[in-house]
Amino acid sequence: MQSEEIQPCELGRYISELQAVVVAICDSPSFRASPKSCQFLRHIVDRTLQGNVDELKERLIGFALLGRDASYDTGSDAGVRVRANDVRKRLAAYYAVSCNDFEFTVDIPAGSYVPRFYMPRSFQHVNPVPEFVASAESALVEAVPEPPPAAKISLHLLACPTLVALFLCIICMRWQLAQEHPFASFWNSVFQDHHALLYVPLSRPGEPQEVAPFDRLEDIGPLFSLAGQFHTGITPVRSLTSRLGPNDVMIFIGTITSSSASSSSGSSSVPTAQDHAFHSEDNRLFIDTSPSGSQIVDRSAGYARINTDGPAALLTIVNGPERSIHIDGTDNAAIDALIMTLCNPNAFPEELAGSFQDGTVTQIVFPIAPHAQSLVFHEALPMTQTAMNGSSENSN
């Protein structure tokens, strides 16, 4: 029986049928003996039906399913490719013995992890026209005289060129707006113009530092997924002694303290991530941690605490010769909420437009309380940071 592919825009109409097919496949003898293959199939189908095909890249699948490190080498580790080939073979074996002509089918094309779905043409809900109705309509058509040629040109035909031109104008306007959206502009500056590095301190200082702490992987996962959308990646670093190159941008997650950073070796004047972390002492706003809790403090207002009516996140963007983005907060929930906001184009704060101007520092306070207003501070780069960056340039 002939079948046709279900287009991505039509998948929402057949979610229940496709989910039922996956259940039947995983219950079949071809898959019953391999729970990992079933898990792989469910994962890629669920992500596709949810519209999250950007997460179906080899590194992200290895990170989510196989427990691989976020920076593992996909060239030398073929775990995802081996698992995908096993699923393809089991699908072929399943369909070889299946006699159900009306069943939806799932296929994983070679070289891709995004499944395709097919259905028989007979499944489409087409209401047949009764024969006597068709005969009556045919008789009516034959009885009506054909109009003269001039009458065939309708207003619809005359309006077609105008409608096509209007449609193209709308498409162009939407494309232009998308290109100028603060979300695209901001992350293009990070991923396309720079090499993004990521440092996440341990929640329990004193332990050996992992590339990305295991207890924070789920929270920082959206950043790796976001980098995949821009066809690039983020390089995690183990310590703040990493040297920053001229095209590097360092992304810090959480509070950077002396106990969470190892001391820089040597006396080289080349700036390190640690230098930038501790020069945050020169920024106007910072997180003050005390036994009574964490608060955002304004140095320029006599170290007054900013009233946020509950937990809040603090975003700091430093635009010196070496750029850095610091995502901090009064607690982990506030930090996680800010990460999700920055990775969501529909919730991305418009206040970040133009935040990558050279020689400036942008700080924004994001209260977590509903309907709370953000506080935005655009200022010139503090003199100590300017002097540090200038001396490093001269030494190079």
Tab-separated table of C-alpha atoms in Angstrom, residues 2 11 56 59 82 86 90 104 127 142 150 177 179-180 192-193 230 252 257 273 275 277 286 299 310 349 380 393:
chain	number	residue	atom	x	y	z
A	2	GLN	CA	1.291	3.416	-0.919
A	11	LEU	CA	2.551	16.178	13.025
A	56	LEU	CA	18.529	15.981	18.143
A	59	ARG	CA	26.437	15.799	21.209
A	82	VAL	CA	26.099	2.947	17.174
A	86	ASP	CA	20.963	-0.488	16.103
A	90	ARG	CA	15.525	-3.225	14.698
A	104	PHE	CA	1.822	4.545	10.708
A	127	ASN	CA	-15.705	12.034	2.357
A	142	GLU	CA	-23.924	20.386	-18.887
A	150	ALA	CA	-14.608	37.787	-21.355
A	177	LEU	CA	12.087	41.866	12.123
A	179	GLN	CA	16.963	39.535	12.023
A	180	GLU	CA	16.693	42.659	14.189
A	192	GLN	CA	29.064	34.107	15.755
A	193	ASP	CA	31.502	36.889	16.670
A	230	PHE	CA	23.227	28.902	16.231
A	252	PHE	CA	30.109	32.698	34.355
A	257	THR	CA	34.412	33.476	45.174
A	273	ALA	CA	39.066	34.428	33.513
A	275	ASP	CA	41.117	38.321	36.643
A	277	ALA	CA	35.818	37.372	37.851
A	286	PHE	CA	27.047	42.673	43.234
A	299	ARG	CA	27.953	50.241	45.697
A	310	GLY	CA	12.038	38.209	46.971
A	349	PRO	CA	14.427	41.061	27.610
A	380	ALA	CA	31.124	53.098	31.296
A	393	GLU	CA	47.006	44.807	25.306
